[in-house]
Short mmCIF file of C-alpha atoms and ligand atoms in Angstrom, two decimals:
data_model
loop_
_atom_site.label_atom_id
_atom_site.label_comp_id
_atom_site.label_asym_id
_atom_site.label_seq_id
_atom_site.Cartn_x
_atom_site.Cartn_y
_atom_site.Cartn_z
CA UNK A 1 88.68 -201.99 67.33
CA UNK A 2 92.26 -201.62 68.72
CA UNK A 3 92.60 -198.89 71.34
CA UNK A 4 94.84 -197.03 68.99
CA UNK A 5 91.94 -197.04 66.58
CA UNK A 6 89.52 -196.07 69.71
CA UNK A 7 91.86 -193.40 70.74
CA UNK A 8 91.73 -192.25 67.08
CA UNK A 9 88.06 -192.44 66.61
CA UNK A 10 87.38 -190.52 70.12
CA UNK A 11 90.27 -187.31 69.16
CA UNK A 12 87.82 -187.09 65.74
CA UNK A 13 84.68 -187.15 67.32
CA UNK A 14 86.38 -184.35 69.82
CA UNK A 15 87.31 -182.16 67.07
CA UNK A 16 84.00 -182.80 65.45
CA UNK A 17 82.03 -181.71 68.61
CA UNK A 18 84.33 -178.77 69.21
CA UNK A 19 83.96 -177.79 65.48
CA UNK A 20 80.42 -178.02 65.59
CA UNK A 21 80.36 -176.19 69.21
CA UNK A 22 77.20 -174.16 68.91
CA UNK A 23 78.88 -170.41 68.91
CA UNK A 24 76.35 -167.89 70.94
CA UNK A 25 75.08 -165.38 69.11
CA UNK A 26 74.37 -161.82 70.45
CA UNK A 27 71.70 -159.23 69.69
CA UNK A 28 71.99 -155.86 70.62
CA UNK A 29 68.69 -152.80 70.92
CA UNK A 30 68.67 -149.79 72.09
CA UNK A 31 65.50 -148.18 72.83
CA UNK A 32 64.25 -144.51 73.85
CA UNK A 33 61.16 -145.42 76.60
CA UNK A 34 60.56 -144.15 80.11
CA UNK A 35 62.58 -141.12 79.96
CA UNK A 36 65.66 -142.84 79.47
CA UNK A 37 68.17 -145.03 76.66
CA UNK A 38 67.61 -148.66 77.57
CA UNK A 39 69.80 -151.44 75.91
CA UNK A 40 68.65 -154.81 75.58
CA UNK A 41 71.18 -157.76 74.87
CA UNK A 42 70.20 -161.15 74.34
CA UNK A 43 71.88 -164.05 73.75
CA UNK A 44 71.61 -167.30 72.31
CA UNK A 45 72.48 -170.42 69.88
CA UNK A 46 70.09 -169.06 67.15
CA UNK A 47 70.68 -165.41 65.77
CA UNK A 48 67.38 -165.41 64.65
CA UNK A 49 65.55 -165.98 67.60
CA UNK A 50 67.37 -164.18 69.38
CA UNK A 51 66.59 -160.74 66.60
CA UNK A 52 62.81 -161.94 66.91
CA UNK A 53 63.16 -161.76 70.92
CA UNK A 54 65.10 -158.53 70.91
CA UNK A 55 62.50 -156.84 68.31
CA UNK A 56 59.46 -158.30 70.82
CA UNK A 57 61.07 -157.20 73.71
CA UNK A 58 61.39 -153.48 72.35
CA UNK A 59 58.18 -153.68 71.20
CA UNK A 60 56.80 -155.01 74.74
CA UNK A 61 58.95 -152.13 76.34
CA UNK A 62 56.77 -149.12 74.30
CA UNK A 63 53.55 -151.17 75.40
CA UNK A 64 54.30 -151.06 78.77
CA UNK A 65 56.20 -147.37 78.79
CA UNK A 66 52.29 -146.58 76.70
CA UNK A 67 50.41 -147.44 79.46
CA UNK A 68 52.46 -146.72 82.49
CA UNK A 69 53.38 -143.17 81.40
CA UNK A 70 52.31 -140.34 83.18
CA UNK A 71 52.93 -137.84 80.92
CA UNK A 72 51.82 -139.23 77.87
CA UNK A 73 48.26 -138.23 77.54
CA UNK A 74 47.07 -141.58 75.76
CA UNK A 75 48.28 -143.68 79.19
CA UNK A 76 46.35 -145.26 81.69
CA UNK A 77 48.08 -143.01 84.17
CA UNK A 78 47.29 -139.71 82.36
CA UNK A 79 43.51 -141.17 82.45
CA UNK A 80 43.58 -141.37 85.94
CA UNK A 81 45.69 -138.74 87.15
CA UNK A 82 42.70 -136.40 85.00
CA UNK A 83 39.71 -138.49 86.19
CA UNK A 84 38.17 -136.03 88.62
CA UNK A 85 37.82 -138.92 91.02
CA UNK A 86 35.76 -141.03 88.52
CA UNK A 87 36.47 -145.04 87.92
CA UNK A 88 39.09 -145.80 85.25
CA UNK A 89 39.43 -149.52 83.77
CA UNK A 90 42.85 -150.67 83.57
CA UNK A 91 43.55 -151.23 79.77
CA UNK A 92 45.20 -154.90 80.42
CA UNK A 93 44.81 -157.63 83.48
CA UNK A 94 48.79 -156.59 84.05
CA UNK A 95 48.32 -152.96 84.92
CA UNK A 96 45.91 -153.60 87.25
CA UNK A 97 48.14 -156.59 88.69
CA UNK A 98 51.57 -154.28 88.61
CA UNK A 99 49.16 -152.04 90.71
CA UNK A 100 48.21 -154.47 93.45
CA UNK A 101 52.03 -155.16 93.95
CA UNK A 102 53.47 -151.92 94.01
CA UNK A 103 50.87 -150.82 96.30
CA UNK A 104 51.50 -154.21 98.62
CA UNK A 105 55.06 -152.72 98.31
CA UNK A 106 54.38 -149.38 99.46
CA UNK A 107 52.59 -150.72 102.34
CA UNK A 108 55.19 -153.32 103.38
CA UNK A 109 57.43 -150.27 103.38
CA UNK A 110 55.41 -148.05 105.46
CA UNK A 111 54.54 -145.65 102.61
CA UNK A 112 58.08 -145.09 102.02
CA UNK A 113 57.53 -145.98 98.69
CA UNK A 114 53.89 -144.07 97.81
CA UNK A 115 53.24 -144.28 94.31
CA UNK A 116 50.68 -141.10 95.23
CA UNK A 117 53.60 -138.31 95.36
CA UNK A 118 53.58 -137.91 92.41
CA UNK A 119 51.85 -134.16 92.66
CA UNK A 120 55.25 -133.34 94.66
CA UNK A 121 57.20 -135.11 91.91
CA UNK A 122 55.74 -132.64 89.53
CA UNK A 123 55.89 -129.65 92.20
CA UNK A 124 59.92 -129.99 92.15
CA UNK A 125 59.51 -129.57 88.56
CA UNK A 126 60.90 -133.04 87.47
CA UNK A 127 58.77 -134.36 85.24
CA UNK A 128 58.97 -130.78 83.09
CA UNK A 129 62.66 -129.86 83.74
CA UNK A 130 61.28 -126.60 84.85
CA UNK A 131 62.76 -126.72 88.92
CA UNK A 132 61.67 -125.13 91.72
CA UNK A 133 61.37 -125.23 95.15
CA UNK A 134 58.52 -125.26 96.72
CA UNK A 135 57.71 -123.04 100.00
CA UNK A 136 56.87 -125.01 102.93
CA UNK A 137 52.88 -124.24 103.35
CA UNK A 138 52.65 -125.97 99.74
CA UNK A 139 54.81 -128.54 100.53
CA UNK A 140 52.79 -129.53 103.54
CA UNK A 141 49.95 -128.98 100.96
CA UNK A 142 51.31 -131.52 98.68
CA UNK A 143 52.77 -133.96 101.69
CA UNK A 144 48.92 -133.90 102.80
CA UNK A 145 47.79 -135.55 99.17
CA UNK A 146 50.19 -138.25 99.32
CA UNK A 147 48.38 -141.40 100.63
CA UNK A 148 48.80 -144.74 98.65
CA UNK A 149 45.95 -146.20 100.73
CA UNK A 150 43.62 -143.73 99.06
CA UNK A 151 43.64 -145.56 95.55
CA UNK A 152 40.64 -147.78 95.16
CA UNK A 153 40.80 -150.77 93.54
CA UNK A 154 37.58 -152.81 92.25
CA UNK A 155 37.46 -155.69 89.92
CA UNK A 156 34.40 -154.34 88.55
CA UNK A 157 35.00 -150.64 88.29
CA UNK A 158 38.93 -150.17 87.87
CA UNK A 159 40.64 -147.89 90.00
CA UNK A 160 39.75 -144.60 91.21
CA UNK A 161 41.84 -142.11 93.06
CA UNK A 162 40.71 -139.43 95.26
CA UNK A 163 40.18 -135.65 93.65
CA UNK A 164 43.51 -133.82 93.63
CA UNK A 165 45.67 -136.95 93.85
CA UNK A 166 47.67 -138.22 91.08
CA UNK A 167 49.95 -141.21 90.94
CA UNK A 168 53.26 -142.57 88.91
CA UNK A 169 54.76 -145.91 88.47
CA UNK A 170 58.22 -144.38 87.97
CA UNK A 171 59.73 -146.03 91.46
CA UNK A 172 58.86 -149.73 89.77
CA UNK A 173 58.12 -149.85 86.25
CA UNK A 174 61.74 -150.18 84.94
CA UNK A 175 61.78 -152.91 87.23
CA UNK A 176 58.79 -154.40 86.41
CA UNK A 177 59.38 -153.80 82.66
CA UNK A 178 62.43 -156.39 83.50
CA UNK A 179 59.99 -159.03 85.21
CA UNK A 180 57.90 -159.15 82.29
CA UNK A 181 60.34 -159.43 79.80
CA UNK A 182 62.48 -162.08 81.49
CA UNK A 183 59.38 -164.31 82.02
CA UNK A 184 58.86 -165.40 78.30
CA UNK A 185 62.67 -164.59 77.56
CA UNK A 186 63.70 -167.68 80.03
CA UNK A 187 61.32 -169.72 78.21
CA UNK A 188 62.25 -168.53 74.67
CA UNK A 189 63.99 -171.47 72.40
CA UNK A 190 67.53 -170.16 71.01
CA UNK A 191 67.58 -167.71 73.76
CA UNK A 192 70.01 -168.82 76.56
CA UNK A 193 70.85 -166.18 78.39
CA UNK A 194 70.31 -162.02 78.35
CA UNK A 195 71.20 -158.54 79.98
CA UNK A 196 68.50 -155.89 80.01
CA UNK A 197 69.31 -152.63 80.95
CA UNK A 198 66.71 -150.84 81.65
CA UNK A 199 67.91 -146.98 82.24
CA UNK A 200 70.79 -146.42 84.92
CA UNK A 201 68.96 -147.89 87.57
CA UNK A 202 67.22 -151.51 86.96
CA UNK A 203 69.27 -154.27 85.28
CA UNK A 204 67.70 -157.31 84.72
CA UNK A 205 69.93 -160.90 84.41
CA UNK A 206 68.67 -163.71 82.53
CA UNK A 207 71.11 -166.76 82.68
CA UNK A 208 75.02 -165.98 82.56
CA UNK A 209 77.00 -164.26 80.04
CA UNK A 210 78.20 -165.91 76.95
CA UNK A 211 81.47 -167.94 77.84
CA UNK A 212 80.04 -168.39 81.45
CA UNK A 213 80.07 -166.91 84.42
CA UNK A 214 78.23 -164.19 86.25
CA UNK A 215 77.03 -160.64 84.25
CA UNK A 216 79.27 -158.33 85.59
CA UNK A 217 77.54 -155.29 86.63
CA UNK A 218 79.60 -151.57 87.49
CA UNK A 219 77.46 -150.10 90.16
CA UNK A 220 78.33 -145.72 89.90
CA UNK A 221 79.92 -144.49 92.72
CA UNK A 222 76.85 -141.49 93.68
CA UNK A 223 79.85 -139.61 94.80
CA UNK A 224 81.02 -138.45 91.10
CA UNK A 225 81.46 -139.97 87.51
CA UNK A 226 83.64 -143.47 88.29
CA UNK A 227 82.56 -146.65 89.42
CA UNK A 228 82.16 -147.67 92.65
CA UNK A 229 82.66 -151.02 92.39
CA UNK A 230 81.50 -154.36 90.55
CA UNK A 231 78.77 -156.06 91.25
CA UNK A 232 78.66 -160.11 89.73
CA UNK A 233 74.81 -161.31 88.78
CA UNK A 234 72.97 -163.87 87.34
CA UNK A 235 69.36 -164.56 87.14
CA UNK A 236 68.18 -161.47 89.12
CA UNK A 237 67.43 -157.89 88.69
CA UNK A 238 69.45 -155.24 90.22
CA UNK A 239 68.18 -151.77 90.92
CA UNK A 240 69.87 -148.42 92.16
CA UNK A 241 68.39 -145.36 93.59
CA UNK A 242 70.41 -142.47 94.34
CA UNK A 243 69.86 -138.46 94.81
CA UNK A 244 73.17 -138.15 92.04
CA UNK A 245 70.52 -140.22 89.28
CA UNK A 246 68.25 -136.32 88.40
CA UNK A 247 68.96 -133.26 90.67
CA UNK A 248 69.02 -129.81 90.36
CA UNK A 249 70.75 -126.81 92.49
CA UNK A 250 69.57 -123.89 93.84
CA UNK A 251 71.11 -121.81 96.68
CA UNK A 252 73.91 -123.83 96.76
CA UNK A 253 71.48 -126.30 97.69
CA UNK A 254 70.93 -130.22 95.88
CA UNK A 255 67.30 -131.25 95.57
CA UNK A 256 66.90 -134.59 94.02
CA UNK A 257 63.93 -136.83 92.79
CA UNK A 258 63.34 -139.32 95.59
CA UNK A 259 60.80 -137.68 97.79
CA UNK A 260 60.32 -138.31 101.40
CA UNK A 261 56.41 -139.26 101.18
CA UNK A 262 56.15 -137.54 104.80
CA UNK A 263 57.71 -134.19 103.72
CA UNK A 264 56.67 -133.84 100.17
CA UNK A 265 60.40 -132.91 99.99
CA UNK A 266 63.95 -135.03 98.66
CA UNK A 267 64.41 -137.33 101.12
CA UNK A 268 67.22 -136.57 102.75
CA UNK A 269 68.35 -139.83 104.88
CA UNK A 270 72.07 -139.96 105.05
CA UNK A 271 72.31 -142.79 102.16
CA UNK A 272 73.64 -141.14 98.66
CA UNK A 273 72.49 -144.68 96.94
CA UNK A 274 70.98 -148.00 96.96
CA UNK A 275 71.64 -151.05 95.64
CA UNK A 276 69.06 -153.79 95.98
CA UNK A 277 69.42 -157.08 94.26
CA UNK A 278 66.23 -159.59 94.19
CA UNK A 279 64.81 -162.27 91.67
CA UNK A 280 62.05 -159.61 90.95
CA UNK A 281 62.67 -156.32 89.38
CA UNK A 282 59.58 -154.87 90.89
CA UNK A 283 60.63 -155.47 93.93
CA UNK A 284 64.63 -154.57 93.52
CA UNK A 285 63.21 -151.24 91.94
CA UNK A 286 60.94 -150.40 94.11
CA UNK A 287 62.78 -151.21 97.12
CA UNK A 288 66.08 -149.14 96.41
CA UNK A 289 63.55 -146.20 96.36
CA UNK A 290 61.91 -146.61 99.26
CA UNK A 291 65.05 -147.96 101.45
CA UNK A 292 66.70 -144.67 99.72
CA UNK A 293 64.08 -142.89 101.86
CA UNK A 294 64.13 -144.97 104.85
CA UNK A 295 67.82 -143.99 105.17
CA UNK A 296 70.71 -146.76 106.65
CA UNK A 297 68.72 -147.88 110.22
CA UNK A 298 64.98 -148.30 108.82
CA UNK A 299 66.37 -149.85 105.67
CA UNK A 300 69.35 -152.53 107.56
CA UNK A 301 66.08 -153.65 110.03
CA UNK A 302 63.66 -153.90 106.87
CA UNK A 303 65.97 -156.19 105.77
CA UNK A 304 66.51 -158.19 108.29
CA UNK A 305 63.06 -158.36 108.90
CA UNK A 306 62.47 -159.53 105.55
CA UNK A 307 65.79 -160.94 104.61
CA UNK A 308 64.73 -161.72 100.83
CA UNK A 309 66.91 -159.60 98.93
CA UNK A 310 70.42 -158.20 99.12
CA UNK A 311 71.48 -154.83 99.62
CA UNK A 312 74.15 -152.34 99.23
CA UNK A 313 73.85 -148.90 101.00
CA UNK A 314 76.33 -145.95 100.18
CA UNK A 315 76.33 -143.25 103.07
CA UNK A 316 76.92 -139.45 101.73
CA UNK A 317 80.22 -140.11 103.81
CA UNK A 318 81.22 -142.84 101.42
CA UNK A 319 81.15 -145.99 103.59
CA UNK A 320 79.58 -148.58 101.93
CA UNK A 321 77.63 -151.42 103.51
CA UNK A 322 76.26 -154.62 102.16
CA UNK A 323 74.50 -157.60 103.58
CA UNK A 324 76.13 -161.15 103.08
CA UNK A 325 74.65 -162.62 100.01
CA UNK A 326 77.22 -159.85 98.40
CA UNK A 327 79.84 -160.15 100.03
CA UNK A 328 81.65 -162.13 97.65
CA UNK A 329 79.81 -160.68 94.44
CA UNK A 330 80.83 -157.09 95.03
CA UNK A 331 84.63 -155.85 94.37
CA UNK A 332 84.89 -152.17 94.96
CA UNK A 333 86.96 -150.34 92.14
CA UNK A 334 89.27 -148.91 95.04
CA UNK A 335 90.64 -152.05 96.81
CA UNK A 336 91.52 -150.81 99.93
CA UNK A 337 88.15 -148.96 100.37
CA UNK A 338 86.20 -150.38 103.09
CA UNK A 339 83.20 -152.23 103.04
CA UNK A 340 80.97 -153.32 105.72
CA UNK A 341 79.08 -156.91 105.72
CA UNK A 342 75.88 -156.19 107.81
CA UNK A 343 74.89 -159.25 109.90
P1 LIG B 401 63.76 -144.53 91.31
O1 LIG B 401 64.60 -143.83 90.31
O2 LIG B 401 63.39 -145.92 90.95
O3 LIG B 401 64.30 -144.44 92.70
O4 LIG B 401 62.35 -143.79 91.32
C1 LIG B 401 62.25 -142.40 91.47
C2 LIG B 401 61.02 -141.91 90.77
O5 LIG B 401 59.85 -142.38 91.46
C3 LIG B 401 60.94 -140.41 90.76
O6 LIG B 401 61.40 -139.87 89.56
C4 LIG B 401 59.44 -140.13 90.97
O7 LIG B 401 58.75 -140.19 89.75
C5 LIG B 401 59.00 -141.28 91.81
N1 LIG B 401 59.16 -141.11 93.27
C6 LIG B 401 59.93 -140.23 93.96
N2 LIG B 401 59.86 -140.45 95.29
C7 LIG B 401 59.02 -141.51 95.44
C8 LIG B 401 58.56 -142.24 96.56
N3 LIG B 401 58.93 -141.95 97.80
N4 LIG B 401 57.72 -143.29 96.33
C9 LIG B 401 57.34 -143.61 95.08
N5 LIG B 401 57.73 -142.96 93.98
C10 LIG B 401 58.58 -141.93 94.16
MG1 LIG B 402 62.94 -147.57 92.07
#
């Protein structure tokens, strides 16, 4: 072959291979499940597998919202919360598994996460809508019956929780939701890549966005309705907790749903949000809650104690602070506002 005829032969075979370029598909869901609109995207070379994944993944996202409820009064939850202090068997292996985490979680955290405040959750009036604030003998009532280290746990029995407690998975499930679905999406033929978001506050990342390149990911600024800035992601989950997320006023006064386990009451710490980003939902979820409680100090040693994650703390002042793994990932919408790189 001459190398005009090579030259020839390779330009065909290039527009044969760019012709044939496999074009990624995309699959959108929206879903109504844990009190919020979650929309799945998924991505891949084959629109069918991708539907099939995106119609599992729904269907995967009622299971879990089913059994991790605590209003529904067919859940796991409900059954335990309404137990009188009597054994309940976890309906799956993974409920009791999600259980033994987040309660690992809440004591790495020093009960700043407690799954068990839930009765002060309810209190506030957040689970009904119906707000109120609670005088301070029954919030020192209701701080008294928060204790994660009072659930029992027993392979043979289930779990048990003392009379008068109740618990809710509402700090970690969205974030766990996004574990469990990203661990058979990775590994799903056709499927290359996907964005689940999972209410306003737990994104998961599976692989980069079609075209390449990072997800991009607008974190809210808690301060009002814009954007605070841009957060790039790939392969990891991203959760946000902040007081602006479900509040109420009264007396010219902002209560919001992230309790201070000590207090029974909003945790009022100086941060207005938190931005954790980790290769496990449960623990980005759970983490902006409980370093949302913590407040700036507590949660900037925690992490450099632990220094698996990244993190990105807005005061109530505005200044924003994030540790160096986001240094470059994060562009805030207002490019001369400030940001401090913890070290
Ligand atoms: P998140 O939006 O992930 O920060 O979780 C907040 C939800 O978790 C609330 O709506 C409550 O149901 C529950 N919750 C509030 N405060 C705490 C806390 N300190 N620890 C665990 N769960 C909490
Ligand atoms: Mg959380």
């Amino acid at each position: 072959m001459t190398a005009a005829r090579r030259l020839l032969a390779l330009a065909v075979l290039c527009a044969l291979l760019a012709g044939c370029a496999p074009q990624t598909k995309q699959v959108e869901r929206t879903v109504f499940a844990m009190d919020t609109v979650l929309t799945l995207t998924v991505c891949g070379t084959d629109r069918s597998a991708c539907q099939t994944a995106a119609d599992r993944a729904v269907t995967e996202l009622s299971a879990i919202d089913k059994a991790l409820s605590a209003t529904g009064e067919d859940s796991f939850v409900w059954a335990l919360n309404h137990a009188n202090g009597a054994w309940v068997q976890p309906p799956e292996t993974w409920v009791d598994a999600l259980l033994a985490d987040a309660l690992t979680l809440c004591a790495e955290t020093g009960g700043a996460l407690d799954l068990t405040a839930y009765p002060a959750v309810q209190a506030w009036g957040f689970t009904s809508g119906e707000y109120r604030v609670p005088d301070r003998t029954e919030l020192e009532q209701l701080a008294s019956r928060i204790d994660y280290r009072a659930v029992e746990r027993s392979e043979r029995q289930g779990v048990r929780l003392p009379e008068g407690m109740e618990l809710d998975f509402g700090a970690v499930a969205k974030g766990y939701a996004g574990d469990a679905l990203a661990a058979w999406l990775r590994e799903t033929p056709g499927v290359t890549s996907a964005l689940l978001n999972l209410g306003q506050s737990s994104i998961q990342t599976i692989g980069e966005r079609p075209g390449g390149g990072p997800w991009r990911i607008a974190i809210q600024d808690p301060s009002g309705e814009g954007t605070l800035g841009v957060l790039t992601a790939s392969d990891c989950a991203v959760g946000t907790s902040g007081g602006y997320q479900r509040y109420f006023e009264s007396d010219g006064q902002t209560y919001w749903h992230i309790l201070d386990p000590e207090t029974a009451a909003p945790a009022r710490s100086g941060l207005a949000s938190v931005t954790v980003v980790s290769p496990s939902g449960l623990t980005s979820d759970g983490l902006s809650t409980a370093l949302f409680v913590m407040g700036r100090e507590d949660a900037v040693a925690w992490w450099r104690e632990r220094q698996d994650f990244d993190v990105l703390l807005v005061e109530e002042d505005g200044s924003i602070s994030l540790t160096p793994g986001l240094a470059e990932s994060f562009t805030p919408s207002d490019p001369g506002r400030e940001v401090n790189v913890l070290s």
